């Protein structure tokens, strides 16, 4: 009983929690905020295949000059686009779940629950602006994750020097059973595209 009482008290919102929840969601409530967020997410996702094409072009020149095997490939770009479209359904389902539950499936799977000050329907209404932004990010997370995973799978198979039927079989196998490294790379890509990747080095020190 004492432990349960302690846990309830520890999770009890403070006055600061109430004020913070109102303040933050008030800032996020403007239509311009949601429009800018949606457009920046869309632009960043659309840039991905162009960045992969540019990286492949530079890599091909450097690889020849240095006498080594190529590590980036032009075929990553169309794979990125195909992956993005395949991630639309996953992203939409995740966005709808976020709107319903107030937390994205990704955060829920990591137990990243935030403290909610206002309970019930009133709380959902107050947190609606923040929830809507998170739902939009969840949509694009699914798109960027699948785009990155598909492109990295093609890159992995091409790096192994495979061609023809063997290349197709390897890509199919990796799609069915992606390695932990591929999954992490795709997740990192999705976070990067949403400007959510953890800072490292000097920027992290400043933060």
CSV table of C-alpha atoms in Angstrom, one decimal:
chain,number,residue,atom,x,y,z
A,1,UNK,CA,0.0,0.0,0.0
A,2,UNK,CA,2.8,2.4,0.9
A,3,UNK,CA,4.6,1.6,-2.4
A,4,UNK,CA,1.4,2.3,-4.4
A,5,UNK,CA,0.8,5.5,-2.6
A,6,UNK,CA,4.4,6.6,-3.3
A,7,UNK,CA,4.1,5.8,-7.0
A,8,UNK,CA,0.8,7.7,-7.2
A,9,UNK,CA,2.4,10.7,-5.6
A,10,UNK,CA,5.5,10.5,-7.7
A,11,UNK,CA,3.4,10.5,-10.9
A,12,UNK,CA,1.0,13.2,-9.7
A,13,UNK,CA,1.3,16.2,-12.0
A,14,UNK,CA,2.6,19.4,-10.4
A,15,UNK,CA,1.3,22.9,-11.1
A,16,UNK,CA,4.3,23.4,-13.4
A,17,UNK,CA,3.2,20.3,-15.4
A,18,UNK,CA,-0.2,21.9,-16.0
A,19,UNK,CA,1.2,25.2,-17.0
A,20,UNK,CA,3.8,23.7,-19.3
A,21,UNK,CA,1.2,21.5,-21.0
A,22,UNK,CA,-1.0,24.5,-21.7
A,23,UNK,CA,2.0,26.7,-22.8
A,24,UNK,CA,3.6,24.2,-25.2
A,25,UNK,CA,0.4,23.2,-26.9
A,26,UNK,CA,-0.6,26.8,-27.1
A,27,UNK,CA,2.7,27.5,-29.1
A,28,UNK,CA,2.1,24.5,-31.3
A,29,UNK,CA,-1.6,25.4,-32.1
A,30,UNK,CA,-0.9,27.8,-34.9
A,31,UNK,CA,-1.7,26.5,-38.5
A,32,UNK,CA,1.6,27.9,-39.7
A,33,UNK,CA,3.5,25.6,-37.3
A,34,UNK,CA,1.8,22.5,-38.7
A,35,UNK,CA,2.1,23.7,-42.3
A,36,UNK,CA,5.9,24.3,-41.9
A,37,UNK,CA,6.3,21.0,-40.2
A,38,UNK,CA,4.5,19.1,-43.0
A,39,UNK,CA,6.3,20.9,-45.8
A,40,UNK,CA,9.7,20.4,-44.2
A,41,UNK,CA,9.0,16.7,-43.7
A,42,UNK,CA,7.8,16.4,-47.3
A,43,UNK,CA,10.8,18.3,-48.7
A,44,UNK,CA,13.3,16.3,-46.7
A,45,UNK,CA,11.8,13.0,-47.7
A,46,UNK,CA,11.7,14.1,-51.4
A,47,UNK,CA,15.4,15.1,-51.3
A,48,UNK,CA,16.6,11.7,-50.2
A,49,UNK,CA,16.8,10.0,-53.6
A,50,UNK,CA,18.6,13.0,-55.0
A,51,UNK,CA,21.1,12.9,-52.2
A,52,UNK,CA,21.7,9.2,-52.9
A,53,UNK,CA,22.2,9.9,-56.6
A,54,UNK,CA,24.7,12.7,-55.8
A,55,UNK,CA,26.5,10.4,-53.3
A,56,UNK,CA,26.8,7.6,-55.9
A,57,UNK,CA,28.2,10.0,-58.5
A,58,UNK,CA,30.9,11.3,-56.1
A,59,UNK,CA,31.7,7.8,-54.9
A,60,UNK,CA,32.1,6.4,-58.4
A,61,UNK,CA,34.7,9.1,-59.1
A,62,UNK,CA,36.5,8.6,-55.8
A,63,UNK,CA,36.5,4.8,-56.1
A,64,UNK,CA,38.1,4.9,-59.5
A,65,UNK,CA,40.7,7.4,-58.4
A,66,UNK,CA,41.6,5.4,-55.3
A,67,UNK,CA,41.5,2.0,-57.0
A,68,UNK,CA,38.9,0.5,-54.7
A,69,UNK,CA,35.4,-1.0,-55.0
A,70,UNK,CA,32.4,1.3,-55.2
A,71,UNK,CA,30.4,1.6,-52.0
A,72,UNK,CA,27.5,3.7,-53.2
A,73,UNK,CA,25.2,3.0,-56.2
A,74,UNK,CA,22.8,4.8,-58.4
A,75,UNK,CA,20.3,2.0,-57.9
A,76,UNK,CA,19.9,3.2,-54.3
A,77,UNK,CA,17.8,6.2,-55.5
A,78,UNK,CA,14.9,4.2,-57.2
A,79,UNK,CA,15.0,1.8,-54.3
A,80,UNK,CA,14.5,4.8,-52.0
A,81,UNK,CA,11.5,6.0,-53.9
A,82,UNK,CA,9.9,2.5,-54.0
A,83,UNK,CA,10.5,2.1,-50.3
A,84,UNK,CA,9.0,5.5,-49.5
A,85,UNK,CA,5.7,4.6,-51.3
A,86,UNK,CA,5.6,1.2,-49.6
A,87,UNK,CA,6.0,3.0,-46.2
A,88,UNK,CA,2.9,5.1,-46.8
A,89,UNK,CA,0.5,2.5,-45.4
A,90,UNK,CA,2.7,1.9,-42.4
A,91,UNK,CA,3.0,5.6,-41.8
A,92,UNK,CA,-0.7,6.3,-42.1
A,93,UNK,CA,-1.6,3.5,-39.7
A,94,UNK,CA,1.0,4.8,-37.2
A,95,UNK,CA,-0.4,8.4,-37.6
A,96,UNK,CA,-3.9,7.3,-36.9
A,97,UNK,CA,-2.8,5.3,-33.9
A,98,UNK,CA,-0.9,8.3,-32.6
A,99,UNK,CA,-4.1,10.5,-32.9
A,100,UNK,CA,-6.1,7.9,-31.1
A,101,UNK,CA,-3.6,7.1,-28.3
A,102,UNK,CA,-1.8,10.3,-28.0
A,103,UNK,CA,1.6,8.6,-28.5
A,104,UNK,CA,3.4,7.2,-31.5
A,105,UNK,CA,3.8,3.4,-31.8
A,106,UNK,CA,7.5,3.9,-32.0
A,107,UNK,CA,7.6,5.7,-28.6
A,108,UNK,CA,5.2,3.3,-27.1
A,109,UNK,CA,7.4,0.3,-28.1
A,110,UNK,CA,10.3,2.0,-26.3
A,111,UNK,CA,8.2,2.9,-23.2
A,112,UNK,CA,8.8,6.6,-23.8
A,113,UNK,CA,5.6,7.8,-22.1
A,114,UNK,CA,5.4,11.4,-21.2
A,115,UNK,CA,3.6,12.6,-18.1
A,116,UNK,CA,0.1,14.0,-19.0
A,117,UNK,CA,-1.1,16.7,-16.7
A,118,UNK,CA,-4.8,17.0,-17.7
A,119,UNK,CA,-6.7,13.7,-17.7
A,120,UNK,CA,-9.6,12.5,-19.9
A,121,UNK,CA,-11.2,14.3,-22.9
A,122,UNK,CA,-10.1,17.7,-21.6
A,123,UNK,CA,-6.5,16.6,-21.7
A,124,UNK,CA,-6.8,15.2,-25.2
A,125,UNK,CA,-8.2,18.5,-26.4
A,126,UNK,CA,-5.5,20.5,-24.7
A,127,UNK,CA,-2.7,18.2,-26.1
A,128,UNK,CA,-4.3,18.1,-29.6
A,129,UNK,CA,-1.8,20.4,-31.3
A,130,UNK,CA,1.2,18.4,-30.0
A,131,UNK,CA,-0.5,15.1,-30.8
A,132,UNK,CA,-1.2,16.3,-34.4
A,133,UNK,CA,2.4,17.2,-34.9
A,134,UNK,CA,3.6,13.9,-33.5
A,135,UNK,CA,1.1,12.1,-35.9
A,136,UNK,CA,2.5,14.0,-38.9
A,137,UNK,CA,6.0,13.0,-37.8
A,138,UNK,CA,4.9,9.4,-37.4
A,139,UNK,CA,3.5,9.4,-40.9
A,140,UNK,CA,6.8,10.5,-42.3
A,141,UNK,CA,8.8,8.2,-40.0
A,142,UNK,CA,7.2,5.2,-41.7
A,143,UNK,CA,7.9,6.7,-45.2
A,144,UNK,CA,11.5,7.5,-44.4
A,145,UNK,CA,12.1,4.2,-42.6
A,146,UNK,CA,11.0,2.1,-45.5
A,147,UNK,CA,12.8,4.3,-48.0
A,148,UNK,CA,16.0,4.0,-46.1
A,149,UNK,CA,15.6,0.3,-45.5
A,150,UNK,CA,14.9,-0.5,-49.1
A,151,UNK,CA,17.9,1.6,-50.3
A,152,UNK,CA,20.3,0.2,-47.8
A,153,UNK,CA,19.2,-3.4,-48.8
A,154,UNK,CA,20.1,-2.7,-52.4
A,155,UNK,CA,23.3,-1.1,-51.4
A,156,UNK,CA,24.2,-4.1,-49.2
A,157,UNK,CA,23.5,-6.5,-52.0
A,158,UNK,CA,25.4,-4.5,-54.6
A,159,UNK,CA,28.4,-4.1,-52.2
A,160,UNK,CA,28.6,-7.9,-52.1
A,161,UNK,CA,29.4,-7.8,-55.8
A,162,UNK,CA,26.3,-9.7,-56.8
A,163,UNK,CA,24.6,-9.3,-60.2
A,164,UNK,CA,21.7,-10.7,-62.1
A,165,UNK,CA,19.6,-13.4,-60.5
A,166,UNK,CA,21.9,-13.7,-57.5
A,167,UNK,CA,21.4,-10.0,-56.8
A,168,UNK,CA,17.6,-10.2,-57.0
A,169,UNK,CA,17.6,-13.2,-54.7
A,170,UNK,CA,19.8,-11.5,-52.2
A,171,UNK,CA,17.7,-8.4,-52.2
A,172,UNK,CA,14.6,-10.5,-51.7
A,173,UNK,CA,16.2,-12.4,-48.8
A,174,UNK,CA,17.3,-9.2,-47.1
A,175,UNK,CA,13.8,-7.7,-47.4
A,176,UNK,CA,12.4,-10.8,-45.8
A,177,UNK,CA,15.1,-11.0,-43.1
A,178,UNK,CA,16.8,-7.6,-42.7
A,179,UNK,CA,19.9,-7.6,-40.5
A,180,UNK,CA,20.1,-5.7,-37.3
A,181,UNK,CA,22.5,-3.3,-38.9
A,182,UNK,CA,20.1,-2.6,-41.8
A,183,UNK,CA,17.2,-2.0,-39.4
A,184,UNK,CA,19.3,0.4,-37.2
A,185,UNK,CA,20.5,2.3,-40.3
A,186,UNK,CA,16.9,2.7,-41.6
A,187,UNK,CA,15.8,3.9,-38.2
A,188,UNK,CA,18.7,6.4,-38.0
A,189,UNK,CA,17.8,7.6,-41.5
A,190,UNK,CA,14.2,8.2,-40.4
A,191,UNK,CA,15.2,10.1,-37.4
A,192,UNK,CA,17.7,12.2,-39.4
A,193,UNK,CA,15.0,13.0,-42.0
A,194,UNK,CA,12.7,14.3,-39.1
A,195,UNK,CA,15.6,16.3,-37.6
A,196,UNK,CA,15.3,14.1,-34.5
A,197,UNK,CA,18.7,12.3,-34.5
A,198,UNK,CA,20.7,12.7,-31.3
A,199,UNK,CA,23.5,15.3,-31.6
A,200,UNK,CA,27.1,14.1,-31.4
A,201,UNK,CA,30.5,15.7,-30.9
A,202,UNK,CA,30.7,19.5,-30.5
A,203,UNK,CA,26.9,20.2,-31.1
A,204,UNK,CA,26.1,17.7,-28.4
A,205,UNK,CA,28.5,19.4,-26.0
A,206,UNK,CA,26.9,22.7,-26.7
A,207,UNK,CA,23.4,21.3,-26.0
